[in-house]
Coordinates of C-alpha atoms in Angstrom, one line a residue:
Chain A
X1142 CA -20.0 19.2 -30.0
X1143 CA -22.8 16.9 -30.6
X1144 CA -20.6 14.3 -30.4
X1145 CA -19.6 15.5 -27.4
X1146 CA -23.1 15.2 -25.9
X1147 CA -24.4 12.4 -27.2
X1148 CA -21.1 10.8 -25.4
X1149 CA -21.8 12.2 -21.9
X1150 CA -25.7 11.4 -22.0
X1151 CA -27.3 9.0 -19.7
X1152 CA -28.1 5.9 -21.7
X1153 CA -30.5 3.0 -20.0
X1154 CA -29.1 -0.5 -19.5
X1155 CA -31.0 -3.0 -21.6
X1156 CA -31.0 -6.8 -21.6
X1157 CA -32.7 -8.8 -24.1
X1158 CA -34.4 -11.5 -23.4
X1159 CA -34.6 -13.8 -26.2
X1160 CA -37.6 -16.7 -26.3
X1161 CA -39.1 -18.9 -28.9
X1162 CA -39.9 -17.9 -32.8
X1163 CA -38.3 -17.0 -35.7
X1164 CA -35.7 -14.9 -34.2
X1165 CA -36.4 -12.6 -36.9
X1166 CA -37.6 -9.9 -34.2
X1167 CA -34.8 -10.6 -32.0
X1168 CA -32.0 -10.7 -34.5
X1169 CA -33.8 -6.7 -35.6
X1170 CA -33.5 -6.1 -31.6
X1171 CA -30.0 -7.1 -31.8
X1172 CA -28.8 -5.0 -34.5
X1173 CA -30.7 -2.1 -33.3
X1174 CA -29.8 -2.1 -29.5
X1175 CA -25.6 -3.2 -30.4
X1176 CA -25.4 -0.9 -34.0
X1177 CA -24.4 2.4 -35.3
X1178 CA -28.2 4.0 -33.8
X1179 CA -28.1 2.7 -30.0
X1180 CA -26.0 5.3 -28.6
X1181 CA -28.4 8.0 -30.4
X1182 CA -31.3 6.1 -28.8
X1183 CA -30.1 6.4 -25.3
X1184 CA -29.5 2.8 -24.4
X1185 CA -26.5 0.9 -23.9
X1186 CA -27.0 -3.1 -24.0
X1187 CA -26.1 -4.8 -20.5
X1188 CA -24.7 -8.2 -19.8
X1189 CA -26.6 -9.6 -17.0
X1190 CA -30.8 -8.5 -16.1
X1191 CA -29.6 -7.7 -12.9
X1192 CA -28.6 -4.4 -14.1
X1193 CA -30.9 -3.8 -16.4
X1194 CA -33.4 -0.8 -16.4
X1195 CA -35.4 -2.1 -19.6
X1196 CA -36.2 -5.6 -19.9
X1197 CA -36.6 -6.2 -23.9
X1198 CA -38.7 -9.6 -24.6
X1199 CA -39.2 -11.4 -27.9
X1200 CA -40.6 -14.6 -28.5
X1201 CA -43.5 -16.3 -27.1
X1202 CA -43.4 -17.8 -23.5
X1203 CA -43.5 -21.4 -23.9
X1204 CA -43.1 -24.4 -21.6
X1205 CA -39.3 -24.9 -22.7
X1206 CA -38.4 -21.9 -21.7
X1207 CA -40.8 -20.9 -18.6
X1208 CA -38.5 -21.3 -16.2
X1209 CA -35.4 -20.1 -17.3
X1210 CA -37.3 -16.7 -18.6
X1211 CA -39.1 -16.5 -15.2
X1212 CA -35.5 -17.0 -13.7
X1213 CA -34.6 -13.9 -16.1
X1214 CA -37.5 -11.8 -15.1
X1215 CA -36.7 -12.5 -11.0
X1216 CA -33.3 -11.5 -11.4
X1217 CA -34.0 -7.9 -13.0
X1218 CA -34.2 -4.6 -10.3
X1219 CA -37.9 -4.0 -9.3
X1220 CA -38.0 -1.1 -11.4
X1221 CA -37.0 -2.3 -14.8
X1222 CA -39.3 -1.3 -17.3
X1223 CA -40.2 -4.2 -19.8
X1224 CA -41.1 -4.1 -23.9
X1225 CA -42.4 -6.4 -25.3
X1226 CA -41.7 -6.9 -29.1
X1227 CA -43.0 -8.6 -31.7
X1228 CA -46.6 -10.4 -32.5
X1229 CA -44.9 -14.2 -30.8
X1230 CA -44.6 -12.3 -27.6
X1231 CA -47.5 -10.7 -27.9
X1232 CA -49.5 -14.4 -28.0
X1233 CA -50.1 -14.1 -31.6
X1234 CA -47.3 -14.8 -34.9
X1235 CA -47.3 -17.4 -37.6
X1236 CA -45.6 -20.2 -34.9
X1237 CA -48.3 -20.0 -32.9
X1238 CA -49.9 -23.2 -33.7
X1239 CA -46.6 -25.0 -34.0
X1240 CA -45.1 -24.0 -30.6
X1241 CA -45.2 -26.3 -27.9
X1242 CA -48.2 -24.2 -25.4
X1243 CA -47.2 -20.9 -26.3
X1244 CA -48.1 -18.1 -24.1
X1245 CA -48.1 -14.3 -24.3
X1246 CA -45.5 -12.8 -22.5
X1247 CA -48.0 -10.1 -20.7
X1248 CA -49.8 -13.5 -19.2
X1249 CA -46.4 -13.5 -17.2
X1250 CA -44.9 -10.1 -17.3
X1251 CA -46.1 -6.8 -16.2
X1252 CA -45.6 -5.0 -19.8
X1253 CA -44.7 -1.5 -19.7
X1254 CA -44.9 -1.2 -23.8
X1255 CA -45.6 -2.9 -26.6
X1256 CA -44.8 -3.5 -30.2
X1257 CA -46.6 -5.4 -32.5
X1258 CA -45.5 -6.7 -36.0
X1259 CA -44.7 -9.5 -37.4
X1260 CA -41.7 -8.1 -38.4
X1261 CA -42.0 -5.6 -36.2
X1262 CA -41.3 -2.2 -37.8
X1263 CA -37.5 -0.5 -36.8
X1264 CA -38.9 3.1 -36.8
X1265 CA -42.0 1.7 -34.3
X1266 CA -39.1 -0.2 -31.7
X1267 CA -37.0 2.6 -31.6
X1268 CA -39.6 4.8 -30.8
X1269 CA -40.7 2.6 -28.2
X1270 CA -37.3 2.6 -27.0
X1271 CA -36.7 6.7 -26.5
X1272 CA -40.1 6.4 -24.8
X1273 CA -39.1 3.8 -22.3
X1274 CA -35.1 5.7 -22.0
X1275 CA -37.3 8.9 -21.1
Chain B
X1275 CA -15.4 16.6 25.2
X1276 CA -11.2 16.1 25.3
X1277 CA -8.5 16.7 23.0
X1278 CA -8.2 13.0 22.0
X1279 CA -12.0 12.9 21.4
X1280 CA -11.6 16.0 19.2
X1281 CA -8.5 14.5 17.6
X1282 CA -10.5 11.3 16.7
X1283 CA -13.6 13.6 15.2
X1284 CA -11.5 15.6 13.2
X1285 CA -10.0 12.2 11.7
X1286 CA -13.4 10.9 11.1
X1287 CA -14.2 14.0 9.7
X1288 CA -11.7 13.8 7.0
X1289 CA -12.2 10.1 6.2
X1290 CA -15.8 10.9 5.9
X1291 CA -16.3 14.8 3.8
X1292 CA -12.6 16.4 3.2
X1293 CA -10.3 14.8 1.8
X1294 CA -11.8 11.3 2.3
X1295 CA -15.0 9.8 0.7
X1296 CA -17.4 12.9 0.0
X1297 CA -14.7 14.8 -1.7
X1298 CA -13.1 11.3 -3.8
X1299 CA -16.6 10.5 -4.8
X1300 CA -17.0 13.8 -6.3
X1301 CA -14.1 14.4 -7.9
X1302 CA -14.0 10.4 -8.9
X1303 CA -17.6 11.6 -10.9
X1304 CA -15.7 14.9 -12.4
X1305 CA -12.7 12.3 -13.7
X1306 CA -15.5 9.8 -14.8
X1307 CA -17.3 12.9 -17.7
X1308 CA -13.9 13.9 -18.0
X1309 CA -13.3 10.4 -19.8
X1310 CA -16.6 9.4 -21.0
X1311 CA -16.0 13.0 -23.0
X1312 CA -12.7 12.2 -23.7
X1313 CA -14.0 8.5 -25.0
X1314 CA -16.7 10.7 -26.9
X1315 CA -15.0 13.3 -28.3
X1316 CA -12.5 10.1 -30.0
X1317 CA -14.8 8.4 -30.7
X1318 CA -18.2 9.4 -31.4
X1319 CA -21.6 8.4 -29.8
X1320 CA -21.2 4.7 -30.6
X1321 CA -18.3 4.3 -28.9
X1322 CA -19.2 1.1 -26.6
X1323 CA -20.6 1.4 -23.0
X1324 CA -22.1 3.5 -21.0
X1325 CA -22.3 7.5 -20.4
X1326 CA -20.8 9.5 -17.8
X1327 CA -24.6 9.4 -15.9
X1328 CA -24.9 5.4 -17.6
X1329 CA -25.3 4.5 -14.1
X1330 CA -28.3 6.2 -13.4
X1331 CA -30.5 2.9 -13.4
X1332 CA -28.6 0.7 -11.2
X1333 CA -28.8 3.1 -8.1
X1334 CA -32.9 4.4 -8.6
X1335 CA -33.2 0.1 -9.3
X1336 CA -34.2 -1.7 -6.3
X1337 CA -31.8 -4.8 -5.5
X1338 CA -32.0 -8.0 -7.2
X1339 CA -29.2 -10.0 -4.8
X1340 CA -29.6 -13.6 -5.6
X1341 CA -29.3 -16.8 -2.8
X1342 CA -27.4 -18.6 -4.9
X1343 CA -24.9 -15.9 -5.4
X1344 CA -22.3 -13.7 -3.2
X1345 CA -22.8 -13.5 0.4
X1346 CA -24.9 -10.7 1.1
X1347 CA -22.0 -9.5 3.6
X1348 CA -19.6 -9.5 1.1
X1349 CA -21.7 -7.7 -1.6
X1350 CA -22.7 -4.5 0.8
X1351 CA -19.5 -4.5 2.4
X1352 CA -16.0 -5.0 -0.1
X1353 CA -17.4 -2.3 -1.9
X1354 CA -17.6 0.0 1.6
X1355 CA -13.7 -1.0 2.3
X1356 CA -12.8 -0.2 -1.2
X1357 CA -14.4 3.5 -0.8
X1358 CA -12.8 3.8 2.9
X1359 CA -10.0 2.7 2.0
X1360 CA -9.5 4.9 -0.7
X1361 CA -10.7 7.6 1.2
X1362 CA -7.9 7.1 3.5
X1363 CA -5.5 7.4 0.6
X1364 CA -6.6 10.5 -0.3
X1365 CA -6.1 11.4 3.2
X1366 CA -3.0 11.0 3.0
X1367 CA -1.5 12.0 -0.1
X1368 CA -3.6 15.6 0.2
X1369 CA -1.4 15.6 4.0
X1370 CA -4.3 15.7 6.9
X1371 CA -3.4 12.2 7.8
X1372 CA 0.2 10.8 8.2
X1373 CA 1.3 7.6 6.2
X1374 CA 3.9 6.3 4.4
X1375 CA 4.7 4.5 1.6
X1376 CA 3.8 1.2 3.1
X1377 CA 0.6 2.0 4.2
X1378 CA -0.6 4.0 1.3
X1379 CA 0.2 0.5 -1.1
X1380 CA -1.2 -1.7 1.9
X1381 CA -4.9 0.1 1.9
X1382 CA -4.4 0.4 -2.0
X1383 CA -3.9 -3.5 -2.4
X1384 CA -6.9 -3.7 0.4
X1385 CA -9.0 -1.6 -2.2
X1386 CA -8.0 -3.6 -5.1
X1387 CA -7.9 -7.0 -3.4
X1388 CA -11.9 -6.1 -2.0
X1389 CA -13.3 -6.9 -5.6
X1390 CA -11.3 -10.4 -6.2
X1391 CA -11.9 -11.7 -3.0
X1392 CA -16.0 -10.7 -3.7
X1393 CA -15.7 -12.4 -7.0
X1394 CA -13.8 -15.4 -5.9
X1395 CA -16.3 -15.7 -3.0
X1396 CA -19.3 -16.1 -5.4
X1397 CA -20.9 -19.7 -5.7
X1398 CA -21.7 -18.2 -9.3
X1399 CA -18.8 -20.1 -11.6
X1400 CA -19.6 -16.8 -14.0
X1401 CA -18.4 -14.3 -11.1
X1402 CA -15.4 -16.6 -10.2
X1403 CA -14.5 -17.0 -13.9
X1404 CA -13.8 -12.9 -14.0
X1405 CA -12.5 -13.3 -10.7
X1406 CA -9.5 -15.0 -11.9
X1407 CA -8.9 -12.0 -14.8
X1408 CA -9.3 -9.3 -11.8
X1409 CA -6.6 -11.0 -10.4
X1410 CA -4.5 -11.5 -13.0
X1411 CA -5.1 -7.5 -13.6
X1412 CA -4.6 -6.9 -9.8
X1413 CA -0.9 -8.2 -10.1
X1414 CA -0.7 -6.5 -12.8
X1415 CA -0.5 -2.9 -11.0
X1416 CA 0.7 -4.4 -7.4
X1417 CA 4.1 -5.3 -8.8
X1418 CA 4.8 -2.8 -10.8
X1419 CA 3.7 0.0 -8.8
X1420 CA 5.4 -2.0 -5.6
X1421 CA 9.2 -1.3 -7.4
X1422 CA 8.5 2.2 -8.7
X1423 CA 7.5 2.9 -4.7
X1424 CA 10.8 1.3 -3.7
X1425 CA 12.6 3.4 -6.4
X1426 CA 10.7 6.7 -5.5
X1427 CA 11.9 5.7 -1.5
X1428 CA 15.7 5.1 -3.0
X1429 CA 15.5 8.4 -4.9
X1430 CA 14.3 10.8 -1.9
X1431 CA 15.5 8.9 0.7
X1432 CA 11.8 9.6 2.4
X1433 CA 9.2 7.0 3.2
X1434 CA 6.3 8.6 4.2
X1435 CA 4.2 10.1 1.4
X1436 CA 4.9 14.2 2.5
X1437 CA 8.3 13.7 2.9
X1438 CA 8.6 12.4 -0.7
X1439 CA 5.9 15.5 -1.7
X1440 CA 8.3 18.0 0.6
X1441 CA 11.4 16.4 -1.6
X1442 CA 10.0 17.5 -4.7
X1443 CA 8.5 20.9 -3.1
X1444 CA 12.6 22.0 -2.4
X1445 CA 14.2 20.1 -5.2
X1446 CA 11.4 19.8 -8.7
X1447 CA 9.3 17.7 -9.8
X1448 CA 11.3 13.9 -9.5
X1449 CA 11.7 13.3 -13.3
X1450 CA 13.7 16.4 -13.6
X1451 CA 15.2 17.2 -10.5
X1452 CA 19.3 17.1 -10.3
X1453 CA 20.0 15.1 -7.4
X1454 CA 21.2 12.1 -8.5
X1455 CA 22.4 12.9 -11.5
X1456 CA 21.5 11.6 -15.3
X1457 CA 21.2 7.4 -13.9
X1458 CA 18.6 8.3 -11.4
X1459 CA 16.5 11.0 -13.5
X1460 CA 16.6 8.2 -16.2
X1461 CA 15.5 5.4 -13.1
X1462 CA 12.6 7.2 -12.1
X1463 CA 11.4 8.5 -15.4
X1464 CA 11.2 4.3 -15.9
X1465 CA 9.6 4.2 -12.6
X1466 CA 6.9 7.2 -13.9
X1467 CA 5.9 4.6 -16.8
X1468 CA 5.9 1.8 -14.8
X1469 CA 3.3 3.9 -12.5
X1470 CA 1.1 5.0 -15.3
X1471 CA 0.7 1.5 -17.1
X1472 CA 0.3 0.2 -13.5
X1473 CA -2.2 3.0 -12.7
X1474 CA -4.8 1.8 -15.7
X1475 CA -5.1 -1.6 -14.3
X1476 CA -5.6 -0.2 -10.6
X1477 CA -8.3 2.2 -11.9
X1478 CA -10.0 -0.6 -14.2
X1479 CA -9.0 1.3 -17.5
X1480 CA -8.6 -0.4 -20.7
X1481 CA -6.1 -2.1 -21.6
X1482 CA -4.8 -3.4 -18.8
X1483 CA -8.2 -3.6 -16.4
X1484 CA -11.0 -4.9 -15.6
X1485 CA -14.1 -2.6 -15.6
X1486 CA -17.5 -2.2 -15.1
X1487 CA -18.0 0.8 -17.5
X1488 CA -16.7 0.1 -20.7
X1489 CA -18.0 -3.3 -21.1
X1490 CA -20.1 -6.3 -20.2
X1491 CA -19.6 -6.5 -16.6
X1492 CA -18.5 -9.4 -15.1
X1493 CA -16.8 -10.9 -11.6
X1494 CA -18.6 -9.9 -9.1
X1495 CA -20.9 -7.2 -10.5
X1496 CA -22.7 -10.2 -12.2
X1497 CA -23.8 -11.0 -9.2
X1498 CA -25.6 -7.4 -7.9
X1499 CA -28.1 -4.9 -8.6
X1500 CA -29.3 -1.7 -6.6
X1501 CA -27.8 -0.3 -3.6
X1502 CA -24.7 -2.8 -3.6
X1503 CA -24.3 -2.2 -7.2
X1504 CA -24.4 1.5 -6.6
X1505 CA -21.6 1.0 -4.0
X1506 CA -19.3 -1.0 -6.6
X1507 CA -19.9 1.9 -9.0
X1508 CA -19.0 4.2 -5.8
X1509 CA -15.6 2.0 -5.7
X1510 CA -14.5 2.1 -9.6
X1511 CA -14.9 5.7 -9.2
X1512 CA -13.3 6.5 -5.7
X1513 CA -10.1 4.8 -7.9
X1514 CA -10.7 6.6 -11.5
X1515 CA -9.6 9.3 -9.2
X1516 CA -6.9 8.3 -6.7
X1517 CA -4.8 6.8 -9.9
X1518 CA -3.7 10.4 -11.8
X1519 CA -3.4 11.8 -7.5
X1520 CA -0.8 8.8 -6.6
X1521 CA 0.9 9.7 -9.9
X1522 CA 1.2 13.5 -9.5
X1523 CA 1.8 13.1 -5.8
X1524 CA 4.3 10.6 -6.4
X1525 CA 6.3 11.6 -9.5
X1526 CA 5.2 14.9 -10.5
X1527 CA 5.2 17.0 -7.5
X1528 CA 1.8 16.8 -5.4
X1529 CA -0.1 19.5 -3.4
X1530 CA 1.5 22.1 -1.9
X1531 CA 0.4 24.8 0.3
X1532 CA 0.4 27.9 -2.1
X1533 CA -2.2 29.0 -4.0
X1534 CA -0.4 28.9 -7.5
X1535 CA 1.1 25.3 -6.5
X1536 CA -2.5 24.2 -5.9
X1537 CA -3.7 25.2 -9.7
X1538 CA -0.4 24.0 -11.0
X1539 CA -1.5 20.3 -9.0
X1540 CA -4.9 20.5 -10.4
X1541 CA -3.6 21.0 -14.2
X1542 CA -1.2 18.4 -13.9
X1543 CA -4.3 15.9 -12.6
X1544 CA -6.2 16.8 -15.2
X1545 CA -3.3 16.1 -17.5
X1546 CA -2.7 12.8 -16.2
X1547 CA -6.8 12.7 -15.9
X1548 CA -6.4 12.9 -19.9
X1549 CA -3.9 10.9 -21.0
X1550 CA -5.6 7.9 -18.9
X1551 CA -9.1 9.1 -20.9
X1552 CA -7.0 8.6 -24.3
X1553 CA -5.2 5.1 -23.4
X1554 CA -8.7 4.3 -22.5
X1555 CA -10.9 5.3 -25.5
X1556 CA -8.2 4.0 -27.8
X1557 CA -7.5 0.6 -26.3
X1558 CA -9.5 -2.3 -26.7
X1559 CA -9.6 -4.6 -23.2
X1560 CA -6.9 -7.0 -23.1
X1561 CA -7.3 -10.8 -22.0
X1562 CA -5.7 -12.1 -18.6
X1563 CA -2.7 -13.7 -20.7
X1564 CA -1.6 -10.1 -22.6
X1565 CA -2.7 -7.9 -19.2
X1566 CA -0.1 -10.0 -17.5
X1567 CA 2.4 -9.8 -20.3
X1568 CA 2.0 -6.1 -20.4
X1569 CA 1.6 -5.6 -16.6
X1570 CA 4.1 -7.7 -14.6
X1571 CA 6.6 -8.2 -18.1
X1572 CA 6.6 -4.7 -19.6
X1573 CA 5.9 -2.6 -16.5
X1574 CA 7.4 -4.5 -14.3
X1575 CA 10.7 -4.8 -15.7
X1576 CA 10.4 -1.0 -16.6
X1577 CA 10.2 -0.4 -12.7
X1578 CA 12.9 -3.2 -12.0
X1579 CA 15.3 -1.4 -15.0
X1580 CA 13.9 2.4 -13.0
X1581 CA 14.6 1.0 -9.5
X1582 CA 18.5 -0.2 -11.2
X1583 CA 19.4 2.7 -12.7
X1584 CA 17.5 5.2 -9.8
X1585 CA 20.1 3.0 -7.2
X1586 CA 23.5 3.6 -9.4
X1587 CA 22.8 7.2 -9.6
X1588 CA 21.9 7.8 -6.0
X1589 CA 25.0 5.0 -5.4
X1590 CA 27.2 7.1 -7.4

């Protein structure tokens, strides 16, 4: 029966959007939002940000990538709700110095929530994420 | 106001709430938990995609249409033809508008053909790459389920869609019914396979389709969010539905006026309902190469073998 339910509830479309670091928080994102725990978590991984209703972002914005991520961050519905994840998308992480004019991702999104970490911890994203799924 | 005018708001009436787009949408949502449970209940939890209310996002989500995309005619209206024009279908097979067999595959190839010629359309080479797949997958159904119609028309000697209904009303349900003897029973029991392989491409199911569901989306639902996207989901589910009513109407004896006949047509819906759910949750989606193999070789030449053998038993 559990099964059951956990089959027929609604489950938020997410899209990951993946900028510079490590890739350490992304690759965590990854595992967590396509493994065994997703479906418990009410979210189901989308292919395009156009039908996304959670906009997950890791790694710093930097001048590379600005325009292909703003590109990203157009083409999501007006009400996706965006989380922010790690300590590089937050402006901070070991790479800071290294990256090429690295930004914090709230300097260019409107963030919604936030984890910090460098790593981030699982138990902290997934909470993060049944808050934003609520 | 006149009799004609009446006539004409009566037929708007049923294309609109009963039996036409109200009451397809709902019952297309009833088929949809139906197989997300069914998917669920196989599976588990993790099975992939989304939940029978998955879609709950894209229609509270304001639009995101691109420029560079679709043409914003084509995104808000294929999906609207798709809807109407199985609406119309419905129409017809539950009897409160005439058609035959002709039109009933015409406005289903309209349906199908709506979401190709969207994807094709696109200036977005991601959309036109699955636009090529959906068509693949559209032959896939057409041909097949174009012989098992000829073989149902050769078996009943009817060409409109209540005739064939009235035909299996007097005689049994076509499989099993006597006239024709052993070759034609065997013909159209090819015929009934042929329609249900054909059936899970038409509806988007895996193996054989391509949907917006179970996996990443692609074709032209790469291309929308909001409303149009909403209407696309409206579409996929308008045909979850109409594929187990062709089959029942068709093949198994459709609706009939009693009360008993009615609950008898809506457990053998829900049967084909369930057997679709099962091909679905245990198939993985096919590429265009093995969809074509499966759908024009296999069920195709099971029709062609049906449509033989249903023509030397009415012959004989």
């Amino acid at each position: 029966m559990s099964r059951l339910r956990a089959g027929l509830l609604p489950r938020v479309a997410a899209f990951h959007l993946r900028l510079g670091g490590c890739g350490g928080c992304g690759d965590m994102v990854d595992m967590l939002l396509r493994g065994a725990g997703a479906g418990r978590l009410g979210v189901a991984e989308c292919g395009t940000p156009r039908h996304a209703g959670l906009l997950v972002v890791t790694g710093a914005w930097n001048r590379g990538q600005a325009r292909a991520a703003a590109e990203v961050v157009g083409q999501a519905p007006g009400s996706v709700r965006v989380l922010v994840v790690g300590d590089c998308a937050l402006g901070g992480g070991p790479l800071l110095e290294a990256s090429r004019e690295p930004e914090s991702v709230c300097e260019h999104v409107s963030a919604d929530l936030e984890v910090a970490g460098c790593p981030i911890e699982a138990e902290e994203f997934m909470e993060a994420i049944r808050r934003a799924a609520r | 106001m006149s009799g004609g005018s009446m006539v004409f708001v009566g037929k708007i009436a049923y294309l609109v709430l009963f039996p036409g787009t109200l009451f397809v949408l709902v019952c297309g949502v009833a088929v949809r938990v139906v197989m997300s449970g069914t998917g669920a209940a196989l599976l588990g939890p993790e099975r992939t995609g989304a939940g029978a209310a998955g879609e709950r996002s894209w229609t509270a989500a304001s639009g995101a249409v691109p420029d560079t995309g679709s043409l914003q005619a084509v995104v808000w209206l294929t999906p609207l033809i798709k809807v109407f024009s199985l609406a119309w279908v419905s129409c017809i097979v539950l009897g409160f508008l005439s058609g035959d067999l002709v039109l009933l595959f015409a406005l289903m190839l309209v349906a199908a053909g709506s979401d190709v010629f969207a994807a094709l359309l696109s200036s977005n080479p991601r959309a036109k790459q699955e636009g090529w797949r959906s068509a693949v997958s559209f032959s896939a159904w057409a041909a097949p389920f174009a012989v098992a119609l000829c073989a149902v028309a050769l078996r009943t000697g009817e060409v409109t869609v209540s005739g064939v209904i009235g035909w299996q009303a007097a005689r049994g349900v076509m499989p099993l019914a006597s006239a024709g003897g052993g070759f034609a029973r065997a013909g159209i029991a090819c015929a009934l396979v042929a329609a249900f392989v054909s059936m899970i491409a038409f509806a988007g199911l895996r193996p054989l389709g391509r949907g917006c569901f179970s996996d990443a989306p692609g074709g032209i639902l790469a291309d929308v969010s909001g409303p149009p996207l909403a209407f696309f989901a409206a579409g996929r589910i308008a045909a979850l539905f109409i594929a187990p009513l062709l089959i029942v109407a068709l093949f198994l004896a459709g609706p009939a006026g009693r009360a008993y006949e009615i609950v008898f047509w809506v457990l053998k819906v829900a049967g084909v309902v369930l057997l679709l759910s099962v091909a679905d949750a245990l198939s993985a989606r096919a590429g265009a190469r093995a969809v074509a193999v499966w759908g024009v070789g296999f069920a195709g030449g099971l029709a062609v073998a049906g449509l033989v053998l249903t023509w030397i038993g009415v012959a004989s």
